[in-house]
mmCIF file of C-alpha atoms in Angstrom:
data_model
loop_
_atom_site.group_PDB
_atom_site.id
_atom_site.type_symbol
_atom_site.label_atom_id
_atom_site.label_comp_id
_atom_site.label_asym_id
_atom_site.label_seq_id
_atom_site.Cartn_x
_atom_site.Cartn_y
_atom_site.Cartn_z
ATOM 1 C CA MET A 1469 4.171 25.043 -8.654
ATOM 2 C CA SER A 1470 0.997 22.983 -8.876
ATOM 3 C CA LYS A 1471 -0.306 21.092 -5.880
ATOM 4 C CA PRO A 1472 0.997 17.497 -5.687
ATOM 5 C CA HIS A 1473 -1.500 15.040 -7.154
ATOM 6 C CA TRP A 1474 -1.841 11.306 -7.717
ATOM 7 C CA ARG A 1475 -1.842 9.806 -11.182
ATOM 8 C CA PRO A 1476 -1.684 6.209 -12.447
ATOM 9 C CA ALA A 1477 1.797 4.697 -12.242
ATOM 10 C CA HIS A 1478 3.523 3.682 -15.467
ATOM 11 C CA ALA A 1479 6.395 1.277 -16.081
ATOM 12 C CA SER A 1480 8.587 4.289 -16.833
ATOM 13 C CA ASP A 1481 8.025 5.443 -13.207
ATOM 14 C CA LEU A 1482 9.755 2.364 -11.786
ATOM 15 C CA PRO A 1483 13.205 3.988 -11.326
ATOM 16 C CA ALA A 1484 11.661 6.852 -9.322
ATOM 17 C CA ILE A 1485 9.494 4.441 -7.309
ATOM 18 C CA SER A 1486 12.523 2.252 -6.547
ATOM 19 C CA ALA A 1487 14.582 5.275 -5.476
ATOM 20 C CA ILE A 1488 11.834 6.495 -3.143
ATOM 21 C CA ALA A 1489 11.368 2.978 -1.729
ATOM 22 C CA ALA A 1490 15.112 2.718 -1.008
ATOM 23 C CA ARG A 1491 15.082 6.104 0.723
ATOM 24 C CA ILE A 1492 11.891 5.630 2.775
ATOM 25 C CA HIS A 1493 12.295 1.906 3.518
ATOM 26 C CA PRO A 1494 16.030 1.222 3.921
ATOM 27 C CA ASP A 1495 15.273 -1.573 6.418
ATOM 28 C CA LEU A 1496 12.489 -3.106 4.275
ATOM 29 C CA PRO A 1497 14.063 -3.321 0.812
ATOM 30 C CA GLU A 1498 12.142 -4.689 -2.148
ATOM 31 C CA SER A 1499 13.604 -5.329 -5.573
ATOM 32 C CA PRO A 1500 12.457 -3.366 -8.611
ATOM 33 C CA GLU A 1501 11.129 -6.674 -10.004
ATOM 34 C CA VAL A 1502 8.764 -7.053 -7.044
ATOM 35 C CA LEU A 1503 7.538 -3.476 -7.392
ATOM 36 C CA ALA A 1504 7.115 -3.884 -11.156
ATOM 37 C CA GLU A 1505 5.107 -7.063 -10.681
ATOM 38 C CA LYS A 1506 2.616 -5.298 -8.406
ATOM 39 C CA MET A 1507 2.215 -2.602 -11.052
ATOM 40 C CA ARG A 1508 1.694 -5.248 -13.738
ATOM 41 C CA LEU A 1509 -0.725 -7.414 -11.719
ATOM 42 C CA HIS A 1510 -2.962 -4.553 -10.580
ATOM 43 C CA PRO A 1511 -2.202 -1.303 -12.408
ATOM 44 C CA ASP A 1512 -5.434 0.348 -11.223
ATOM 45 C CA GLY A 1513 -4.187 0.303 -7.620
ATOM 46 C CA CYS A 1514 -0.747 1.721 -8.382
ATOM 47 C CA ARG A 1515 -0.279 5.479 -8.402
ATOM 48 C CA VAL A 1516 2.510 8.022 -8.167
ATOM 49 C CA LEU A 1517 2.424 11.394 -6.442
ATOM 50 C CA VAL A 1518 3.508 14.052 -8.919
ATOM 51 C CA ALA A 1519 4.925 17.343 -7.641
ATOM 52 C CA GLY A 1520 5.877 19.647 -10.486
ATOM 53 C CA ASP A 1521 7.949 17.540 -12.867
ATOM 54 C CA ALA A 1522 9.056 15.034 -10.216
ATOM 55 C CA ILE A 1523 7.615 11.965 -8.551
ATOM 56 C CA ALA A 1524 7.421 12.579 -4.810
ATOM 57 C CA GLY A 1525 5.735 9.370 -3.695
ATOM 58 C CA TYR A 1526 3.889 6.253 -4.700
ATOM 59 C CA GLY A 1527 1.115 3.945 -3.574
ATOM 60 C CA LEU A 1528 0.841 0.275 -4.515
ATOM 61 C CA SER A 1529 -2.268 -1.779 -3.768
ATOM 62 C CA HIS A 1530 -3.788 -5.004 -5.041
ATOM 63 C CA PRO A 1531 -6.568 -7.481 -4.250
ATOM 64 C CA TRP A 1532 -5.609 -9.991 -1.556
ATOM 65 C CA LYS A 1533 -6.931 -12.160 1.273
ATOM 66 C CA GLN A 1534 -7.544 -10.712 4.731
ATOM 67 C CA HIS A 1535 -5.106 -11.780 7.469
ATOM 68 C CA ARG A 1536 -2.703 -13.257 4.890
ATOM 69 C CA ILE A 1537 -0.170 -10.535 4.302
ATOM 70 C CA PRO A 1538 2.169 -11.075 1.392
ATOM 71 C CA PRO A 1539 5.840 -11.566 2.220
ATOM 72 C CA LEU A 1540 8.146 -8.634 1.590
ATOM 73 C CA ASP A 1541 10.421 -8.693 -1.446
ATOM 74 C CA ALA A 1542 8.747 -11.768 -2.944
ATOM 75 C CA LEU A 1543 6.929 -12.154 -6.224
ATOM 76 C CA LEU A 1544 3.192 -12.814 -5.910
ATOM 77 C CA GLU A 1545 2.967 -14.564 -9.311
ATOM 78 C CA ARG A 1546 -0.799 -14.018 -9.401
ATOM 79 C CA LEU A 1547 -3.583 -12.404 -7.419
ATOM 80 C CA PRO A 1548 -6.118 -14.563 -5.569
ATOM 81 C CA GLU A 1549 -9.376 -15.098 -7.454
ATOM 82 C CA ASP A 1550 -11.272 -15.046 -4.154
ATOM 83 C CA ALA A 1551 -9.741 -11.796 -2.853
ATOM 84 C CA ASP A 1552 -11.745 -10.251 -0.024
ATOM 85 C CA CYS A 1553 -9.747 -7.075 0.533
ATOM 86 C CA LEU A 1554 -7.746 -4.477 -1.301
ATOM 87 C CA TYR A 1555 -4.297 -4.600 0.269
ATOM 88 C CA LEU A 1556 -2.327 -1.347 0.457
ATOM 89 C CA HIS A 1557 1.110 -2.829 0.048
ATOM 90 C CA ASP A 1558 2.953 0.443 0.353
ATOM 91 C CA VAL A 1559 2.351 4.170 0.449
ATOM 92 C CA ALA A 1560 5.625 6.093 0.521
ATOM 93 C CA VAL A 1561 5.933 9.867 0.243
ATOM 94 C CA LEU A 1562 9.074 11.972 0.462
ATOM 95 C CA PRO A 1563 9.099 14.033 3.679
ATOM 96 C CA ASP A 1564 8.746 17.444 2.007
ATOM 97 C CA PHE A 1565 5.477 16.381 0.356
ATOM 98 C CA ARG A 1566 3.633 14.780 3.282
ATOM 99 C CA GLY A 1567 0.508 16.273 4.770
ATOM 100 C CA GLY A 1568 -2.813 15.057 3.493
ATOM 101 C CA VAL A 1569 -1.631 13.156 0.438
ATOM 102 C CA ALA A 1570 -2.111 9.726 2.038
ATOM 103 C CA ARG A 1571 -5.773 10.624 2.581
ATOM 104 C CA SER A 1572 -6.278 11.295 -1.132
ATOM 105 C CA TYR A 1573 -4.531 8.048 -2.117
ATOM 106 C CA VAL A 1574 -6.714 6.078 0.312
ATOM 107 C CA ALA A 1575 -9.803 7.786 -1.139
ATOM 108 C CA ASP A 1576 -8.719 6.648 -4.626
ATOM 109 C CA VAL A 1577 -8.162 3.098 -3.383
ATOM 110 C CA GLU A 1578 -11.510 3.110 -1.558
ATOM 111 C CA ARG A 1579 -13.306 4.062 -4.795
ATOM 112 C CA LEU A 1580 -11.450 1.312 -6.630
ATOM 113 C CA ALA A 1581 -12.409 -1.251 -3.972
ATOM 114 C CA ARG A 1582 -16.072 -0.265 -4.044
ATOM 115 C CA VAL A 1583 -16.218 -0.479 -7.860
ATOM 116 C CA SER A 1584 -14.567 -3.911 -7.621
ATOM 117 C CA GLY A 1585 -17.111 -5.118 -5.043
ATOM 118 C CA ILE A 1586 -14.490 -5.301 -2.278
ATOM 119 C CA ALA A 1587 -15.664 -4.095 1.131
ATOM 120 C CA THR A 1588 -12.397 -4.070 3.101
ATOM 121 C CA LEU A 1589 -9.037 -2.317 2.881
ATOM 122 C CA ALA A 1590 -6.017 -3.876 4.602
ATOM 123 C CA LEU A 1591 -2.422 -2.848 5.278
ATOM 124 C CA VAL A 1592 0.559 -3.325 7.533
ATOM 125 C CA SER A 1593 1.540 -0.199 9.435
ATOM 126 C CA VAL A 1594 5.317 0.205 9.829
ATOM 127 C CA TYR A 1595 7.570 2.871 11.360
ATOM 128 C CA ALA A 1596 5.032 3.933 14.010
ATOM 129 C CA THR A 1597 2.521 5.137 11.385
ATOM 130 C CA GLN A 1598 -0.425 3.469 13.134
ATOM 131 C CA PRO A 1599 -1.885 6.839 14.308
ATOM 132 C CA LEU A 1600 -1.954 8.083 10.702
ATOM 133 C CA TRP A 1601 -3.806 4.991 9.515
ATOM 134 C CA GLN A 1602 -6.240 5.183 12.432
ATOM 135 C CA ARG A 1603 -7.078 8.765 11.444
ATOM 136 C CA LEU A 1604 -7.850 7.376 7.980
ATOM 137 C CA GLY A 1605 -10.315 4.844 9.408
ATOM 138 C CA PHE A 1606 -8.145 1.735 9.807
ATOM 139 C CA ARG A 1607 -8.216 -0.279 13.009
ATOM 140 C CA PRO A 1608 -5.542 -2.590 14.388
ATOM 141 C CA VAL A 1609 -6.324 -6.297 14.298
ATOM 142 C CA THR A 1610 -5.255 -8.752 16.974
ATOM 143 C CA ALA A 1611 -2.849 -11.084 15.209
ATOM 144 C CA ASP A 1612 -2.817 -14.840 15.669
ATOM 145 C CA ALA A 1613 0.510 -16.729 15.781
ATOM 146 C CA ALA A 1614 0.745 -17.162 11.993
ATOM 147 C CA LEU A 1615 0.084 -13.487 11.319
ATOM 148 C CA ARG A 1616 2.519 -12.431 14.063
ATOM 149 C CA ALA A 1617 5.232 -14.521 12.395
ATOM 150 C CA LYS A 1618 4.634 -12.788 9.049
ATOM 151 C CA LEU A 1619 4.492 -9.354 10.689
ATOM 152 C CA ALA A 1620 7.938 -9.937 12.217
ATOM 153 C CA SER A 1621 9.493 -9.583 8.751
ATOM 154 C CA TYR A 1622 7.999 -6.071 8.519
ATOM 155 C CA GLY A 1623 10.008 -4.866 11.512
ATOM 156 C CA GLU A 1624 9.381 -4.139 15.171
ATOM 157 C CA GLY A 1625 5.989 -2.618 15.868
ATOM 158 C CA ALA A 1626 4.445 -3.664 12.537
ATOM 159 C CA THR A 1627 0.663 -3.801 12.919
ATOM 160 C CA TYR A 1628 -1.930 -5.380 10.660
ATOM 161 C CA MET A 1629 -4.884 -3.040 10.133
ATOM 162 C CA LEU A 1630 -8.263 -3.183 8.386
ATOM 163 C CA ARG A 1631 -10.827 -0.637 7.258
ATOM 164 C CA ASP A 1632 -14.387 -1.841 6.735
ATOM 165 C CA LEU A 1633 -15.876 0.152 3.876
ATOM 166 C CA ALA A 1634 -19.409 -0.904 4.765
ATOM 167 C CA ALA A 1635 -19.086 1.143 7.949
ATOM 168 C CA THR A 1636 -18.193 4.328 6.039
#
């Protein structure tokens, strides 16, 4: 079997993406419509991890504003014209296929950000994944009251993190 690899996500991948999201994020559900909108608004930042003939994971990212995380399971309607970060909305990989694949997705997103003139990556770490993201160059950000309120919807221990591309 060939090594798992990332490829651009297509609309036809939505059922597999939704199934993986439901399995990996049972406490943070998002509707297929929300996932599809992210793919439509910023297809360049949306990828699937292919393992053999199956999809084993996905990554969804889009331009956004730092410190203003989008609400879960809500339509964005449009992306901000004055985006100052590329927001990694979700990277979900089935357990049997983990081990280095997040690094390659982040490298893809970093290249995309640089080409777009964006110098910062942002994300919300959930499920105690902060050490993984720190190994990939992200740092936790001290949240003000407004950001803390938004983070609460992402579950206990959710942490907002940034990666400055100018430093790398």
